[in-house]
PDB file of C-alpha atoms in Angstrom:
ATOM      1  CA  MET A  29     -36.313  -5.332-135.466  1.00 51.00           C
ATOM      2  CA  THR A  30     -38.460  -4.948-132.357  1.00 49.00           C
ATOM      3  CA  ASP A  31     -41.559  -6.728-131.069  1.00 52.00           C
ATOM      4  CA  GLU A  32     -44.785  -5.040-129.892  1.00 59.00           C
ATOM      5  CA  ASP A  33     -43.317  -3.963-126.550  1.00 61.00           C
ATOM      6  CA  GLY A  34     -40.348  -2.515-128.284  1.00 66.00           C
ATOM      7  CA  ALA A  35     -37.993  -5.070-126.737  1.00 72.00           C
ATOM      8  CA  ASP A  36     -34.930  -5.932-128.733  1.00 87.00           C
ATOM      9  CA  PRO A  37     -34.593  -9.708-129.348  1.00 88.00           C
ATOM     10  CA  GLU A  38     -30.957  -9.391-128.393  1.00 90.00           C
ATOM     11  CA  ASP A  39     -31.958  -7.841-125.080  1.00 91.00           C
ATOM     12  CA  LEU A  40     -34.427 -10.669-124.513  1.00 91.00           C
ATOM     13  CA  GLU A  41     -31.742 -13.197-125.300  1.00 92.00           C
ATOM     14  CA  ALA A  42     -29.425 -11.516-122.823  1.00 92.00           C
ATOM     15  CA  ARG A  43     -32.162 -11.546-120.183  1.00 92.00           C
ATOM     16  CA  VAL A  44     -32.844 -15.251-120.758  1.00 93.00           C
ATOM     17  CA  GLU A  45     -29.139 -15.928-120.382  1.00 92.00           C
ATOM     18  CA  GLU A  46     -29.015 -13.924-117.190  1.00 92.00           C
ATOM     19  CA  LEU A  47     -32.024 -15.777-115.769  1.00 93.00           C
ATOM     20  CA  GLU A  48     -30.519 -19.122-116.693  1.00 92.00           C
ATOM     21  CA  GLU A  49     -27.347 -18.165-114.862  1.00 91.00           C
ATOM     22  CA  ARG A  50     -29.312 -17.114-111.794  1.00 90.00           C
ATOM     23  CA  ILE A  51     -31.267 -20.375-111.776  1.00 89.00           C
ATOM     24  CA  ALA A  52     -28.016 -22.312-112.044  1.00 85.00           C
ATOM     25  CA  GLU A  53     -26.620 -20.296-109.129  1.00 81.00           C
ATOM     26  CA  MET A  54     -29.715 -20.950-107.041  1.00 78.00           C
ATOM     27  CA  GLU A  55     -29.585 -24.647-107.763  1.00 74.00           C
ATOM     28  CA  ALA A  56     -25.915 -24.755-106.858  1.00 70.00           C
ATOM     29  CA  GLY A  57     -26.746 -22.895-103.649  1.00 60.00           C
ATOM     30  CA  THR A  58     -29.151 -25.625-102.599  1.00 56.00           C
ATOM     31  CA  ASP A  59     -26.675 -28.328-103.485  1.00 51.00           C
ATOM     32  CA  ASP A  60     -27.445 -30.203-100.281  1.00 59.00           C
ATOM     33  CA  ASP A  61     -31.035 -30.844-101.267  1.00 70.00           C
ATOM     34  CA  GLY A  62     -31.116 -33.773 -98.837  1.00 89.00           C
ATOM     35  CA  LYS A  63     -33.791 -33.718 -96.179  1.00 95.00           C
ATOM     36  CA  SER A  64     -33.244 -33.221 -92.500  1.00 97.00           C
ATOM     37  CA  MET A  65     -35.206 -34.158 -89.396  1.00 98.00           C
ATOM     38  CA  VAL A  66     -35.130 -33.103 -85.776  1.00 98.00           C
ATOM     39  CA  ILE A  67     -36.784 -35.219 -83.078  1.00 98.00           C
ATOM     40  CA  ILE A  68     -37.259 -34.002 -79.528  1.00 98.00           C
ATOM     41  CA  ALA A  69     -37.240 -37.111 -77.330  1.00 98.00           C
ATOM     42  CA  THR A  70     -38.824 -36.553 -73.909  1.00 97.00           C
ATOM     43  CA  LYS A  71     -39.786 -40.059 -72.792  1.00 96.00           C
ATOM     44  CA  GLY A  72     -37.612 -42.544 -70.992  1.00 96.00           C
ATOM     45  CA  THR A  73     -39.897 -45.536 -70.772  1.00 96.00           C
ATOM     46  CA  LEU A  74     -39.082 -48.812 -72.503  1.00 96.00           C
ATOM     47  CA  ASP A  75     -41.904 -48.384 -75.021  1.00 94.00           C
ATOM     48  CA  GLY A  76     -41.240 -44.653 -75.349  1.00 95.00           C
ATOM     49  CA  ALA A  77     -37.610 -45.178 -76.374  1.00 97.00           C
ATOM     50  CA  TYR A  78     -38.442 -47.028 -79.583  1.00 97.00           C
ATOM     51  CA  PRO A  79     -40.219 -44.456 -81.800  1.00 97.00           C
ATOM     52  CA  PRO A  80     -37.408 -41.854 -81.814  1.00 98.00           C
ATOM     53  CA  LEU A  81     -34.697 -44.467 -82.333  1.00 98.00           C
ATOM     54  CA  ILE A  82     -36.555 -46.317 -85.105  1.00 98.00           C
ATOM     55  CA  LEU A  83     -37.353 -43.088 -86.951  1.00 98.00           C
ATOM     56  CA  ALA A  84     -33.830 -41.735 -86.492  1.00 98.00           C
ATOM     57  CA  SER A  85     -32.055 -44.836 -87.817  1.00 98.00           C
ATOM     58  CA  THR A  86     -34.495 -45.208 -90.719  1.00 98.00           C
ATOM     59  CA  ALA A  87     -34.191 -41.543 -91.699  1.00 98.00           C
ATOM     60  CA  ALA A  88     -30.415 -41.968 -91.665  1.00 98.00           C
ATOM     61  CA  ALA A  89     -30.909 -44.856 -94.110  1.00 97.00           C
ATOM     62  CA  PHE A  90     -32.659 -42.323 -96.397  1.00 97.00           C
ATOM     63  CA  ASP A  91     -29.502 -40.173 -96.136  1.00 96.00           C
ATOM     64  CA  TRP A  92     -31.385 -37.564 -94.130  1.00 97.00           C
ATOM     65  CA  GLU A  93     -29.445 -35.454 -91.680  1.00 97.00           C
ATOM     66  CA  VAL A  94     -30.895 -36.469 -88.314  1.00 98.00           C
ATOM     67  CA  THR A  95     -30.673 -34.804 -84.912  1.00 98.00           C
ATOM     68  CA  VAL A  96     -32.352 -36.224 -81.823  1.00 98.00           C
ATOM     69  CA  PHE A  97     -32.495 -33.777 -78.944  1.00 97.00           C
ATOM     70  CA  HIS A  98     -33.047 -35.600 -75.633  1.00 98.00           C
ATOM     71  CA  THR A  99     -34.534 -33.787 -72.703  1.00 97.00           C
ATOM     72  CA  PHE A 100     -36.036 -34.744 -69.321  1.00 97.00           C
ATOM     73  CA  TRP A 101     -36.645 -38.526 -69.177  1.00 97.00           C
ATOM     74  CA  GLY A 102     -35.555 -38.836 -72.791  1.00 97.00           C
ATOM     75  CA  LEU A 103     -32.007 -38.436 -71.469  1.00 98.00           C
ATOM     76  CA  ASP A 104     -32.204 -41.971 -70.075  1.00 97.00           C
ATOM     77  CA  ILE A 105     -32.151 -43.364 -73.626  1.00 97.00           C
ATOM     78  CA  LEU A 106     -28.652 -41.903 -74.001  1.00 97.00           C
ATOM     79  CA  HIS A 107     -27.559 -42.883 -70.486  1.00 97.00           C
ATOM     80  CA  GLU A 108     -25.297 -45.889 -70.873  1.00 95.00           C
ATOM     81  CA  GLU A 109     -26.467 -47.610 -67.700  1.00 95.00           C
ATOM     82  CA  LYS A 110     -30.089 -46.495 -67.541  1.00 96.00           C
ATOM     83  CA  SER A 111     -30.763 -47.251 -71.207  1.00 95.00           C
ATOM     84  CA  LYS A 112     -30.257 -50.950 -70.469  1.00 93.00           C
ATOM     85  CA  ASN A 113     -32.813 -50.882 -67.660  1.00 94.00           C
ATOM     86  CA  LEU A 114     -35.667 -48.771 -69.022  1.00 96.00           C
ATOM     87  CA  GLY A 115     -38.965 -49.709 -67.456  1.00 95.00           C
ATOM     88  CA  MET A 116     -42.629 -49.185 -68.101  1.00 93.00           C
ATOM     89  CA  SER A 117     -45.905 -49.193 -66.245  1.00 92.00           C
ATOM     90  CA  ALA A 118     -49.364 -50.482 -67.019  1.00 91.00           C
ATOM     91  CA  VAL A 119     -50.779 -47.527 -65.080  1.00 91.00           C
ATOM     92  CA  GLY A 120     -52.536 -45.183 -67.457  1.00 86.00           C
ATOM     93  CA  ASN A 121     -52.291 -47.740 -70.266  1.00 85.00           C
ATOM     94  CA  PRO A 122     -55.611 -49.591 -70.367  1.00 86.00           C
ATOM     95  CA  ASN A 123     -54.536 -51.596 -73.429  1.00 86.00           C
ATOM     96  CA  MET A 124     -52.079 -53.630 -71.366  1.00 84.00           C
ATOM     97  CA  GLY A 125     -54.988 -55.552 -69.861  1.00 84.00           C
ATOM     98  CA  VAL A 126     -53.972 -54.916 -66.251  1.00 86.00           C
ATOM     99  CA  PRO A 127     -56.562 -53.054 -64.144  1.00 87.00           C
ATOM    100  CA  ASN A 128     -55.093 -49.744 -62.947  1.00 86.00           C
ATOM    101  CA  LEU A 129     -55.984 -50.635 -59.373  1.00 87.00           C
ATOM    102  CA  ALA A 130     -53.700 -53.685 -59.634  1.00 89.00           C
ATOM    103  CA  ALA A 131     -51.087 -51.941 -61.751  1.00 90.00           C
ATOM    104  CA  VAL A 132     -50.280 -49.464 -58.965  1.00 90.00           C
ATOM    105  CA  LEU A 133     -49.256 -52.222 -56.550  1.00 91.00           C
ATOM    106  CA  PRO A 134     -45.571 -52.458 -55.611  1.00 91.00           C
ATOM    107  CA  GLY A 135     -43.601 -54.596 -58.042  1.00 92.00           C
ATOM    108  CA  MET A 136     -46.167 -54.339 -60.822  1.00 92.00           C
ATOM    109  CA  ASP A 137     -43.997 -52.061 -62.978  1.00 93.00           C
ATOM    110  CA  ALA A 138     -41.271 -54.685 -62.878  1.00 94.00           C
ATOM    111  CA  VAL A 139     -43.770 -57.328 -63.983  1.00 92.00           C
ATOM    112  CA  THR A 140     -45.059 -55.143 -66.823  1.00 92.00           C
ATOM    113  CA  THR A 141     -41.501 -54.349 -67.944  1.00 94.00           C
ATOM    114  CA  LYS A 142     -40.519 -58.017 -67.846  1.00 94.00           C
ATOM    115  CA  MET A 143     -43.585 -58.906 -69.899  1.00 92.00           C
ATOM    116  CA  MET A 144     -42.682 -56.310 -72.545  1.00 93.00           C
ATOM    117  CA  ARG A 145     -39.029 -57.389 -72.660  1.00 94.00           C
ATOM    118  CA  LYS A 146     -40.170 -60.971 -73.210  1.00 95.00           C
ATOM    119  CA  ARG A 147     -42.353 -59.856 -76.127  1.00 93.00           C
ATOM    120  CA  ILE A 148     -39.524 -57.789 -77.587  1.00 94.00           C
ATOM    121  CA  ASP A 149     -37.238 -60.803 -77.377  1.00 93.00           C
ATOM    122  CA  GLU A 150     -39.783 -63.251 -78.804  1.00 94.00           C
ATOM    123  CA  ASN A 151     -40.494 -60.989 -81.773  1.00 91.00           C
ATOM    124  CA  ASP A 152     -36.812 -60.425 -82.596  1.00 91.00           C
ATOM    125  CA  VAL A 153     -37.225 -56.709 -82.007  1.00 95.00           C
ATOM    126  CA  SER A 154     -33.898 -54.933 -81.557  1.00 95.00           C
ATOM    127  CA  THR A 155     -32.900 -53.715 -78.123  1.00 95.00           C
ATOM    128  CA  VAL A 156     -32.712 -49.996 -77.334  1.00 96.00           C
ATOM    129  CA  GLU A 157     -28.930 -50.347 -77.120  1.00 94.00           C
ATOM    130  CA  GLU A 158     -28.689 -51.957 -80.572  1.00 95.00           C
ATOM    131  CA  LEU A 159     -30.823 -49.223 -82.142  1.00 97.00           C
ATOM    132  CA  LEU A 160     -28.769 -46.532 -80.492  1.00 96.00           C
ATOM    133  CA  GLU A 161     -25.462 -48.061 -81.582  1.00 95.00           C
ATOM    134  CA  ILE A 162     -26.554 -48.492 -85.196  1.00 97.00           C
ATOM    135  CA  SER A 163     -27.983 -44.948 -85.273  1.00 97.00           C
ATOM    136  CA  LEU A 164     -24.699 -43.530 -84.010  1.00 97.00           C
ATOM    137  CA  ASP A 165     -22.913 -45.643 -86.577  1.00 96.00           C
ATOM    138  CA  MET A 166     -25.080 -44.150 -89.328  1.00 96.00           C
ATOM    139  CA  GLY A 167     -24.280 -40.616 -88.332  1.00 96.00           C
ATOM    140  CA  VAL A 168     -27.335 -39.643 -86.292  1.00 98.00           C
ATOM    141  CA  GLU A 169     -26.520 -36.709 -84.025  1.00 97.00           C
ATOM    142  CA  PHE A 170     -27.726 -37.381 -80.472  1.00 98.00           C
ATOM    143  CA  GLN A 171     -27.868 -34.348 -78.227  1.00 97.00           C
ATOM    144  CA  ALA A 172     -28.371 -34.330 -74.465  1.00 97.00           C
ATOM    145  CA  CYS A 173     -30.015 -31.185 -73.104  1.00 96.00           C
ATOM    146  CA  GLN A 174     -27.625 -29.550 -70.627  1.00 95.00           C
ATOM    147  CA  MET A 175     -30.292 -28.019 -68.401  1.00 95.00           C
ATOM    148  CA  THR A 176     -31.923 -31.390 -67.764  1.00 96.00           C
ATOM    149  CA  ILE A 177     -28.558 -33.167 -67.364  1.00 96.00           C
ATOM    150  CA  ASP A 178     -27.968 -30.793 -64.444  1.00 95.00           C
ATOM    151  CA  LEU A 179     -31.558 -31.069 -63.226  1.00 96.00           C
ATOM    152  CA  MET A 180     -31.404 -34.885 -63.109  1.00 95.00           C
ATOM    153  CA  GLY A 181     -27.981 -34.820 -61.497  1.00 96.00           C
ATOM    154  CA  TYR A 182     -26.404 -36.808 -64.344  1.00 96.00           C
ATOM    155  CA  ASP A 183     -22.743 -36.699 -65.241  1.00 95.00           C
ATOM    156  CA  GLU A 184     -21.683 -35.953 -68.804  1.00 93.00           C
ATOM    157  CA  ASP A 185     -19.595 -39.140 -68.754  1.00 94.00           C
ATOM    158  CA  ASP A 186     -22.747 -41.207 -68.097  1.00 95.00           C
ATOM    159  CA  PHE A 187     -23.762 -40.980 -71.752  1.00 97.00           C
ATOM    160  CA  TYR A 188     -22.733 -43.088 -74.705  1.00 96.00           C
ATOM    161  CA  ASP A 189     -19.640 -42.056 -76.650  1.00 95.00           C
ATOM    162  CA  GLY A 190     -20.630 -39.813 -79.518  1.00 95.00           C
ATOM    163  CA  VAL A 191     -23.475 -38.084 -77.653  1.00 96.00           C
ATOM    164  CA  THR A 192     -23.256 -34.295 -77.769  1.00 96.00           C
ATOM    165  CA  VAL A 193     -23.663 -32.527 -74.436  1.00 95.00           C
ATOM    166  CA  GLY A 194     -23.632 -28.837 -73.571  1.00 93.00           C
ATOM    167  CA  VAL A 195     -26.572 -27.882 -75.777  1.00 95.00           C
ATOM    168  CA  GLY A 196     -29.881 -26.185 -75.086  1.00 95.00           C
ATOM    169  CA  ALA A 197     -33.206 -25.181 -76.586  1.00 94.00           C
ATOM    170  CA  ALA A 198     -31.659 -22.630 -78.955  1.00 94.00           C
ATOM    171  CA  THR A 199     -29.441 -25.290 -80.505  1.00 93.00           C
ATOM    172  CA  ALA A 200     -32.475 -27.482 -81.082  1.00 94.00           C
ATOM    173  CA  LEU A 201     -34.579 -24.633 -82.470  1.00 94.00           C
ATOM    174  CA  GLU A 202     -31.881 -23.516 -84.866  1.00 92.00           C
ATOM    175  CA  LYS A 203     -31.837 -27.003 -86.347  1.00 94.00           C
ATOM    176  CA  MET A 204     -35.644 -27.261 -86.304  1.00 95.00           C
ATOM    177  CA  GLY A 205     -35.990 -24.036 -88.253  1.00 94.00           C
ATOM    178  CA  ASP A 206     -34.068 -25.532 -91.148  1.00 94.00           C
ATOM    179  CA  ALA A 207     -35.444 -29.062 -90.872  1.00 96.00           C
ATOM    180  CA  ASP A 208     -38.006 -30.648 -93.180  1.00 97.00           C
ATOM    181  CA  VAL A 209     -39.446 -32.779 -90.384  1.00 97.00           C
ATOM    182  CA  GLN A 210     -39.734 -31.842 -86.712  1.00 97.00           C
ATOM    183  CA  LEU A 211     -41.215 -34.211 -84.159  1.00 97.00           C
ATOM    184  CA  LEU A 212     -41.822 -34.104 -80.433  1.00 96.00           C
ATOM    185  CA  VAL A 213     -42.105 -37.597 -78.992  1.00 94.00           C
TER     186      VAL A 213
ATOM    187  CA  MET B  12     -35.438 -63.678-110.257  1.00 57.00           C
ATOM    188  CA  GLU B  13     -33.641 -62.306-113.271  1.00 60.00           C
ATOM    189  CA  ASN B  14     -30.888 -60.123-111.871  1.00 67.00           C
ATOM    190  CA  GLU B  15     -27.955 -62.116-110.623  1.00 85.00           C
ATOM    191  CA  PRO B  16     -26.896 -60.423-107.390  1.00 94.00           C
ATOM    192  CA  ASP B  17     -23.262 -59.504-106.721  1.00 95.00           C
ATOM    193  CA  HIS B  18     -23.705 -59.445-102.947  1.00 97.00           C
ATOM    194  CA  SER B  19     -26.098 -60.907-100.415  1.00 97.00           C
ATOM    195  CA  LEU B  20     -27.349 -59.717 -97.045  1.00 98.00           C
ATOM    196  CA  ASP B  21     -29.126 -62.001 -94.596  1.00 98.00           C
ATOM    197  CA  VAL B  22     -31.498 -60.144 -92.256  1.00 97.00           C
ATOM    198  CA  LYS B  23     -33.696 -63.128 -91.490  1.00 96.00           C
ATOM    199  CA  GLY B  24     -35.213 -62.897 -88.019  1.00 94.00           C
ATOM    200  CA  GLU B  25     -34.714 -59.142 -87.848  1.00 95.00           C
ATOM    201  CA  SER B  26     -37.584 -56.702 -87.639  1.00 94.00           C
ATOM    202  CA  CYS B  27     -38.202 -53.027 -88.358  1.00 94.00           C
ATOM    203  CA  PRO B  28     -36.103 -50.949 -88.787  1.00 96.00           C
ATOM    204  CA  MET B  29     -33.135 -53.299 -89.166  1.00 97.00           C
ATOM    205  CA  PRO B  30     -33.809 -54.725 -92.671  1.00 97.00           C
ATOM    206  CA  VAL B  31     -33.807 -51.208 -94.164  1.00 97.00           C
ATOM    207  CA  VAL B  32     -31.001 -49.838 -91.994  1.00 97.00           C
ATOM    208  CA  LYS B  33     -28.691 -52.802 -92.641  1.00 97.00           C
ATOM    209  CA  THR B  34     -29.519 -52.733 -96.368  1.00 98.00           C
ATOM    210  CA  LYS B  35     -28.413 -49.112 -96.440  1.00 97.00           C
ATOM    211  CA  GLN B  36     -25.185 -49.881 -94.582  1.00 97.00           C
ATOM    212  CA  LYS B  37     -24.407 -52.726 -96.973  1.00 97.00           C
ATOM    213  CA  ILE B  38     -25.305 -50.937-100.206  1.00 96.00           C
ATOM    214  CA  ASP B  39     -22.986 -48.069 -99.294  1.00 95.00           C
ATOM    215  CA  GLN B  40     -20.121 -50.537 -99.668  1.00 95.00           C
ATOM    216  CA  LEU B  41     -21.130 -51.584-103.201  1.00 96.00           C
ATOM    217  CA  GLN B  42     -19.717 -50.313-106.478  1.00 95.00           C
ATOM    218  CA  GLU B  43     -21.950 -48.458-108.899  1.00 95.00           C
ATOM    219  CA  GLY B  44     -24.114 -50.886-110.859  1.00 95.00           C
ATOM    220  CA  GLU B  45     -23.739 -53.785-108.443  1.00 96.00           C
ATOM    221  CA  VAL B  46     -26.815 -55.608-107.183  1.00 97.00           C
ATOM    222  CA  LEU B  47     -27.497 -56.589-103.582  1.00 98.00           C
ATOM    223  CA  GLU B  48     -29.866 -59.356-102.601  1.00 98.00           C
ATOM    224  CA  VAL B  49     -31.512 -58.840 -99.217  1.00 98.00           C
ATOM    225  CA  VAL B  50     -33.051 -61.910 -97.623  1.00 98.00           C
ATOM    226  CA  ALA B  51     -35.586 -61.129 -94.906  1.00 97.00           C
ATOM    227  CA  THR B  52     -38.374 -62.749 -92.929  1.00 96.00           C
ATOM    228  CA  ASP B  53     -39.946 -59.445 -91.875  1.00 95.00           C
ATOM    229  CA  LYS B  54     -43.266 -59.111 -93.678  1.00 94.00           C
ATOM    230  CA  GLY B  55     -43.003 -55.337 -93.483  1.00 95.00           C
ATOM    231  CA  SER B  56     -39.775 -55.407 -95.471  1.00 96.00           C
ATOM    232  CA  MET B  57     -41.761 -55.643 -98.734  1.00 97.00           C
ATOM    233  CA  SER B  58     -43.247 -52.195 -98.251  1.00 96.00           C
ATOM    234  CA  ASP B  59     -40.305 -50.739 -96.318  1.00 96.00           C
ATOM    235  CA  ILE B  60     -37.533 -51.624 -98.791  1.00 97.00           C
ATOM    236  CA  ASP B  61     -39.766 -50.343-101.602  1.00 97.00           C
ATOM    237  CA  GLY B  62     -40.426 -47.051 -99.810  1.00 95.00           C
ATOM    238  CA  TRP B  63     -36.800 -46.634 -98.825  1.00 97.00           C
ATOM    239  CA  ALA B  64     -35.560 -47.270-102.364  1.00 96.00           C
ATOM    240  CA  SER B  65     -38.093 -44.779-103.778  1.00 95.00           C
ATOM    241  CA  GLY B  66     -37.062 -42.087-101.338  1.00 93.00           C
ATOM    242  CA  THR B  67     -33.301 -42.548-101.440  1.00 95.00           C
ATOM    243  CA  ASP B  68     -30.872 -41.342-104.081  1.00 93.00           C
ATOM    244  CA  GLY B  69     -28.475 -43.801-105.632  1.00 95.00           C
ATOM    245  CA  VAL B  70     -30.499 -46.964-105.193  1.00 96.00           C
ATOM    246  CA  GLU B  71     -33.000 -48.742-107.380  1.00 96.00           C
ATOM    247  CA  LEU B  72     -35.282 -51.592-106.399  1.00 97.00           C
ATOM    248  CA  LEU B  73     -35.201 -54.156-109.194  1.00 97.00           C
ATOM    249  CA  GLU B  74     -37.552 -56.817-107.884  1.00 96.00           C
ATOM    250  CA  GLN B  75     -39.066 -58.452-104.851  1.00 97.00           C
ATOM    251  CA  SER B  76     -40.259 -61.986-104.253  1.00 97.00           C
ATOM    252  CA  LYS B  77     -41.950 -64.003-101.555  1.00 97.00           C
ATOM    253  CA  ASP B  78     -41.205 -67.715-101.145  1.00 96.00           C
ATOM    254  CA  GLU B  79     -41.849 -70.471 -98.676  1.00 96.00           C
ATOM    255  CA  GLU B  80     -38.535 -71.943 -97.537  1.00 93.00           C
ATOM    256  CA  ASP B  81     -38.103 -74.525 -94.768  1.00 91.00           C
ATOM    257  CA  GLY B  82     -41.468 -73.691 -93.283  1.00 93.00           C
ATOM    258  CA  GLU B  83     -40.972 -69.941 -93.139  1.00 94.00           C
ATOM    259  CA  THR B  84     -41.876 -67.124 -95.488  1.00 96.00           C
ATOM    260  CA  VAL B  85     -38.797 -65.503 -96.989  1.00 97.00           C
ATOM    261  CA  TYR B  86     -38.825 -62.118 -98.711  1.00 97.00           C
ATOM    262  CA  ARG B  87     -36.080 -61.373-101.239  1.00 97.00           C
ATOM    263  CA  HIS B  88     -35.250 -57.911-102.476  1.00 98.00           C
ATOM    264  CA  HIS B  89     -32.842 -57.049-105.282  1.00 98.00           C
ATOM    265  CA  VAL B  90     -31.477 -53.541-105.003  1.00 97.00           C
ATOM    266  CA  ARG B  91     -29.011 -51.935-107.390  1.00 97.00           C
ATOM    267  CA  ARG B  92     -26.582 -49.188-106.465  1.00 96.00           C
ATOM    268  CA  THR B  93     -27.067 -46.645-109.253  1.00 95.00           C
ATOM    269  CA  ASN B  94     -24.484 -44.070-108.251  1.00 84.00           C
ATOM    270  CA  THR B  95     -21.758 -43.475-105.747  1.00 70.00           C
ATOM    271  CA  LYS B  96     -21.537 -40.026-104.281  1.00 62.00           C
TER     272      LYS B  96
END
């Protein structure tokens, strides 16, 4: 018995079976259907350190595979000593309520930083160090760009334990190509 | 709330992202089927725990409540571990 196209039902059955097998193979091949995210962190200011760390730790809580690639001033977030003393300026930030003309005066960055630290403390916001530690604990991969480590004159031992050094743009791009979410902050 | 929790996590006084991150760390230690109660004061935890539970395998948000306790607003979240990988 054949249908209009002349196809044998047994052949069709065999084809369906074959397709089912291929689908099963494909599904098995994408077994790790978990999401992944790559963040390029370029800022080393106190306020600039929060977005990458908050997103990284939260994505890890979603079981995403997370890589944060730190370059230029973003390296300071991973720098054990500098990360505890990140500063910020009211210059170029009109929302801080300090006129730029005053904000450029010597000592004003320290005042602005102190003001922000006070707010962070009063609002029970985690410190940069706490966010970094918990992110490392949750398996976030922190990478420190080798070219900028050399450029800034940093030592590889300056960074927190668990930070990957000796990586460059190609390492980041390879990860970004496969990632579901890529952010430059 | 109906579901009697097996474990409790106090994240009162902690703000984003800690309620979600610490809930994840704690729930990873639970057995399949066990329920965790998360007690928070972060207003954003209502939306965040909900979103996290929706987007994460192996967890199910059972219920959320908001109460006034000792002059502060307390948010409770009951999350069940549905499978262990």
